[in-house]
mmCIF file of C-alpha atoms in Angstrom:
data_model
loop_
_atom_site.group_PDB
_atom_site.id
_atom_site.type_symbol
_atom_site.label_atom_id
_atom_site.label_comp_id
_atom_site.label_asym_id
_atom_site.label_seq_id
_atom_site.Cartn_x
_atom_site.Cartn_y
_atom_site.Cartn_z
ATOM 1 C CA LEU A 1274 -5.766 -7.919 4.406
ATOM 2 C CA TRP A 1275 -8.743 -9.344 4.625
ATOM 3 C CA ALA A 1276 -10.501 -6.674 2.342
ATOM 4 C CA GLU A 1277 -8.079 -7.697 -0.686
ATOM 5 C CA ARG A 1278 -9.218 -11.223 -0.790
ATOM 6 C CA PHE A 1279 -11.320 -9.657 -3.539
ATOM 7 C CA ASP A 1280 -10.409 -9.576 -7.283
ATOM 8 C CA PHE A 1281 -11.928 -6.123 -7.186
ATOM 9 C CA VAL A 1282 -9.733 -4.597 -4.541
ATOM 10 C CA THR A 1283 -6.189 -3.711 -4.937
ATOM 11 C CA LYS A 1284 -5.752 -1.518 -2.149
ATOM 12 C CA ALA A 1285 -7.972 -1.358 1.340
ATOM 13 C CA TYR A 1286 -7.327 1.923 2.806
ATOM 14 C CA VAL A 1287 -8.067 0.880 6.851
ATOM 15 C CA VAL A 1288 -8.537 3.754 9.349
ATOM 16 C CA PRO A 1289 -9.058 3.092 12.285
ATOM 17 C CA GLN A 1290 -11.087 5.444 15.263
ATOM 18 C CA GLU A 1291 -12.557 6.929 11.811
ATOM 19 C CA PRO A 1292 -14.798 8.557 12.565
ATOM 20 C CA ASN A 1293 -15.383 7.382 16.273
ATOM 21 C CA VAL A 1294 -13.534 5.851 18.780
ATOM 22 C CA ASN A 1295 -15.098 2.064 18.203
ATOM 23 C CA SER A 1296 -15.027 2.191 14.578
ATOM 24 C CA VAL A 1297 -13.065 1.451 11.814
ATOM 25 C CA THR A 1298 -13.216 3.161 8.089
ATOM 26 C CA VAL A 1299 -12.357 1.183 5.323
ATOM 27 C CA ALA A 1300 -11.681 3.004 1.831
ATOM 28 C CA LEU A 1301 -11.770 0.294 -1.249
ATOM 29 C CA ALA A 1302 -9.520 1.168 -4.438
ATOM 30 C CA ASP A 1303 -9.390 -0.776 -7.485
ATOM 31 C CA TYR A 1304 -5.995 -0.018 -9.650
ATOM 32 C CA HIS A 1305 -7.051 -2.235 -12.462
ATOM 33 C CA TYR A 1306 -9.303 -0.010 -14.252
ATOM 34 C CA ASN A 1307 -8.868 3.390 -14.799
ATOM 35 C CA GLU A 1308 -11.291 5.057 -12.444
ATOM 36 C CA ILE A 1309 -10.137 3.350 -9.532
ATOM 37 C CA VAL A 1310 -13.556 3.167 -7.947
ATOM 38 C CA VAL A 1311 -15.392 0.337 -6.751
ATOM 39 C CA HIS A 1312 -18.747 -0.695 -7.663
ATOM 40 C CA PRO A 1313 -21.385 -0.418 -5.134
ATOM 41 C CA ASP A 1314 -22.416 -3.946 -5.898
ATOM 42 C CA ASP A 1315 -19.077 -4.961 -4.732
ATOM 43 C CA VAL A 1316 -18.150 -2.764 -1.539
ATOM 44 C CA GLN A 1317 -22.155 -4.622 -0.689
ATOM 45 C CA LYS A 1318 -19.726 -8.266 -1.075
ATOM 46 C CA VAL A 1319 -16.777 -6.807 1.130
ATOM 47 C CA GLU A 1320 -19.240 -5.347 3.411
ATOM 48 C CA ASN A 1321 -21.071 -8.818 4.064
ATOM 49 C CA TYR A 1322 -17.688 -10.411 4.137
ATOM 50 C CA ILE A 1323 -16.874 -8.152 7.312
ATOM 51 C CA LEU A 1324 -20.678 -8.663 9.033
ATOM 52 C CA ALA A 1325 -20.944 -12.031 8.781
ATOM 53 C CA LYS A 1326 -21.599 -13.370 11.949
ATOM 54 C CA SER A 1327 -19.489 -16.420 10.634
ATOM 55 C CA ARG A 1328 -16.317 -14.539 10.488
ATOM 56 C CA ARG A 1329 -17.252 -11.245 12.329
ATOM 57 C CA VAL A 1330 -13.106 -10.135 10.980
ATOM 58 C CA ALA A 1331 -14.148 -6.338 12.632
ATOM 59 C CA THR A 1332 -15.552 -6.005 16.277
ATOM 60 C CA ALA A 1333 -15.759 -2.112 15.580
ATOM 61 C CA ASP A 1334 -18.529 -0.434 13.683
ATOM 62 C CA PRO A 1335 -17.142 -0.886 9.851
ATOM 63 C CA ARG A 1336 -17.912 2.193 7.460
ATOM 64 C CA VAL A 1337 -16.929 0.384 3.973
ATOM 65 C CA PHE A 1338 -17.264 2.265 0.773
ATOM 66 C CA SER A 1339 -15.150 2.987 -2.230
ATOM 67 C CA VAL A 1340 -12.621 5.916 -2.446
ATOM 68 C CA THR A 1341 -13.552 9.160 -4.368
ATOM 69 C CA VAL A 1342 -11.015 9.997 -6.794
ATOM 70 C CA ALA A 1343 -9.276 13.385 -6.372
ATOM 71 C CA ASN A 1344 -7.862 14.885 -9.880
ATOM 72 C CA PHE A 1345 -4.524 16.646 -9.951
ATOM 73 C CA ASP A 1346 -3.183 17.990 -13.060
ATOM 74 C CA VAL A 1347 0.536 18.597 -12.702
ATOM 75 C CA LYS A 1348 2.817 20.518 -14.840
ATOM 76 C CA ALA A 1349 5.747 19.631 -14.527
ATOM 77 C CA SER A 1350 9.639 20.023 -16.289
ATOM 78 C CA ILE A 1351 12.465 17.183 -16.625
ATOM 79 C CA VAL A 1352 15.794 16.422 -17.759
ATOM 80 C CA PRO A 1353 16.828 15.065 -19.403
ATOM 81 C CA PHE A 1354 13.495 15.269 -21.994
ATOM 82 C CA ASN A 1355 12.445 12.192 -23.292
ATOM 83 C CA GLU A 1356 9.878 9.494 -23.359
ATOM 84 C CA GLU A 1357 11.989 6.937 -21.268
ATOM 85 C CA VAL A 1358 12.108 9.685 -18.225
ATOM 86 C CA GLN A 1359 8.634 10.635 -19.133
ATOM 87 C CA ASN A 1360 7.702 7.334 -18.523
ATOM 88 C CA SER A 1361 10.206 6.740 -15.378
ATOM 89 C CA VAL A 1362 8.463 9.666 -13.523
ATOM 90 C CA SER A 1363 4.690 9.159 -14.308
ATOM 91 C CA LEU A 1364 6.188 5.293 -12.685
ATOM 92 C CA ALA A 1365 7.476 7.049 -9.807
ATOM 93 C CA VAL A 1366 4.334 9.710 -9.335
ATOM 94 C CA ASN A 1367 2.007 7.115 -9.456
ATOM 95 C CA ALA A 1368 3.919 4.779 -6.842
ATOM 96 C CA PHE A 1369 4.176 8.257 -4.211
ATOM 97 C CA PHE A 1370 0.405 8.562 -4.440
ATOM 98 C CA SER A 1371 -0.447 4.802 -3.978
ATOM 99 C CA GLU A 1372 1.026 4.644 -0.514
ATOM 100 C CA LYS A 1373 -1.077 8.299 0.275
ATOM 101 C CA TYR A 1374 -3.647 7.759 2.407
ATOM 102 C CA PRO A 1375 -7.016 9.204 2.858
ATOM 103 C CA GLY A 1376 -7.026 12.307 4.858
ATOM 104 C CA THR A 1377 -2.888 13.038 4.267
ATOM 105 C CA VAL A 1378 -1.265 16.154 3.085
ATOM 106 C CA SER A 1379 1.715 15.910 0.994
ATOM 107 C CA TYR A 1380 3.755 18.703 0.151
ATOM 108 C CA PHE A 1381 5.388 19.493 -3.858
ATOM 109 C CA ASP A 1382 8.996 18.820 -1.881
ATOM 110 C CA ASP A 1383 7.728 15.747 -0.755
ATOM 111 C CA LEU A 1384 7.346 14.245 -4.211
ATOM 112 C CA ILE A 1385 10.246 16.182 -6.320
ATOM 113 C CA PHE A 1386 12.214 14.197 -3.846
ATOM 114 C CA TYR A 1387 10.671 11.191 -4.967
ATOM 115 C CA VAL A 1388 10.378 11.376 -8.013
ATOM 116 C CA ARG A 1389 14.511 12.467 -8.549
ATOM 117 C CA SER A 1390 15.251 9.523 -5.829
ATOM 118 C CA ASN A 1391 12.866 7.152 -8.048
ATOM 119 C CA SER A 1392 13.189 7.686 -11.619
ATOM 120 C CA LEU A 1393 15.355 8.239 -14.403
ATOM 121 C CA ALA A 1394 15.037 12.299 -14.063
ATOM 122 C CA THR A 1395 18.302 14.382 -13.303
ATOM 123 C CA GLN A 1396 15.919 16.871 -12.276
ATOM 124 C CA PHE A 1397 12.622 17.114 -11.841
ATOM 125 C CA SER A 1398 10.308 20.403 -10.277
ATOM 126 C CA ILE A 1399 6.414 21.080 -10.915
ATOM 127 C CA ALA A 1400 5.495 24.260 -12.077
ATOM 128 C CA SER A 1401 1.922 24.323 -10.974
ATOM 129 C CA VAL A 1402 -0.775 21.776 -9.257
ATOM 130 C CA LYS A 1403 -4.589 21.980 -9.871
ATOM 131 C CA LYS A 1404 -7.080 19.829 -7.935
ATOM 132 C CA GLY A 1405 -10.434 19.582 -10.426
ATOM 133 C CA ASN A 1406 -9.483 23.400 -11.304
ATOM 134 C CA ILE A 1407 -8.728 24.903 -8.312
ATOM 135 C CA GLN A 1408 -4.718 25.807 -8.324
ATOM 136 C CA VAL A 1409 -3.417 24.056 -5.187
ATOM 137 C CA ASP A 1410 0.333 24.306 -3.468
ATOM 138 C CA SER A 1411 0.023 20.731 -2.178
ATOM 139 C CA PHE A 1412 -1.490 17.133 -2.238
ATOM 140 C CA ALA A 1413 -4.615 17.357 -0.183
ATOM 141 C CA LEU A 1414 -6.443 13.908 0.593
ATOM 142 C CA ASP A 1415 -9.871 14.699 2.130
ATOM 143 C CA LEU A 1416 -11.330 11.832 4.455
ATOM 144 C CA ASP A 1417 -14.951 11.870 6.001
ATOM 145 C CA ALA A 1418 -16.455 8.816 6.720
ATOM 146 C CA ASP A 1419 -19.875 10.458 7.899
ATOM 147 C CA ASN A 1420 -20.049 11.192 4.265
ATOM 148 C CA SER A 1421 -18.368 8.711 2.971
ATOM 149 C CA VAL A 1422 -15.583 10.272 1.693
ATOM 150 C CA ALA A 1423 -12.023 8.708 0.757
ATOM 151 C CA GLU A 1424 -9.837 10.652 -1.511
ATOM 152 C CA VAL A 1425 -7.078 9.453 -3.290
ATOM 153 C CA ALA A 1426 -4.880 10.718 -5.475
ATOM 154 C CA LYS A 1427 -5.309 10.131 -9.664
ATOM 155 C CA VAL A 1428 -2.721 12.683 -11.436
ATOM 156 C CA SER A 1429 -2.483 13.568 -14.906
ATOM 157 C CA LEU A 1430 1.180 14.998 -16.225
ATOM 158 C CA THR A 1431 1.778 17.390 -18.557
ATOM 159 C CA PHE A 1432 6.082 17.455 -18.826
ATOM 160 C CA SER A 1433 7.971 20.193 -20.245
ATOM 161 C CA ASN A 1434 11.451 20.381 -21.167
ATOM 162 C CA GLY A 1435 13.401 21.687 -17.602
ATOM 163 C CA GLU A 1436 16.645 22.735 -19.650
#
């Protein structure tokens, strides 16, 4: 993808026809760093690249901005309960959310199935999830291009022994 040609963009979430017909929203993320957001100066570099008359890679009206981080605090139980399994579950959770676009909703069962299929955990269950300080029953990632909001998940995991 052309937006990912920049070293500071590891993922570009492209949403066509958002917020209007003949527009495109491009939300930039940098997973090299814990903050995930892309610096405004770097966002401007990508936007300048997109709008340059010499290449004009986008014919639609582009909206380019950095992602917004949605912090999820997940309390989960696992079996077996050891560091190796915790690490594999963390990797699976990160992989699961790296494919979730702003504007989507994932349910606990989706994550549970994914973790059980892609980690060393023989059992994985979710006890509770908070988005910010609010208890939630799904992983909803907001998208509002008019207000430059494109949420991606940043998950903090707390493990307990599921035996």
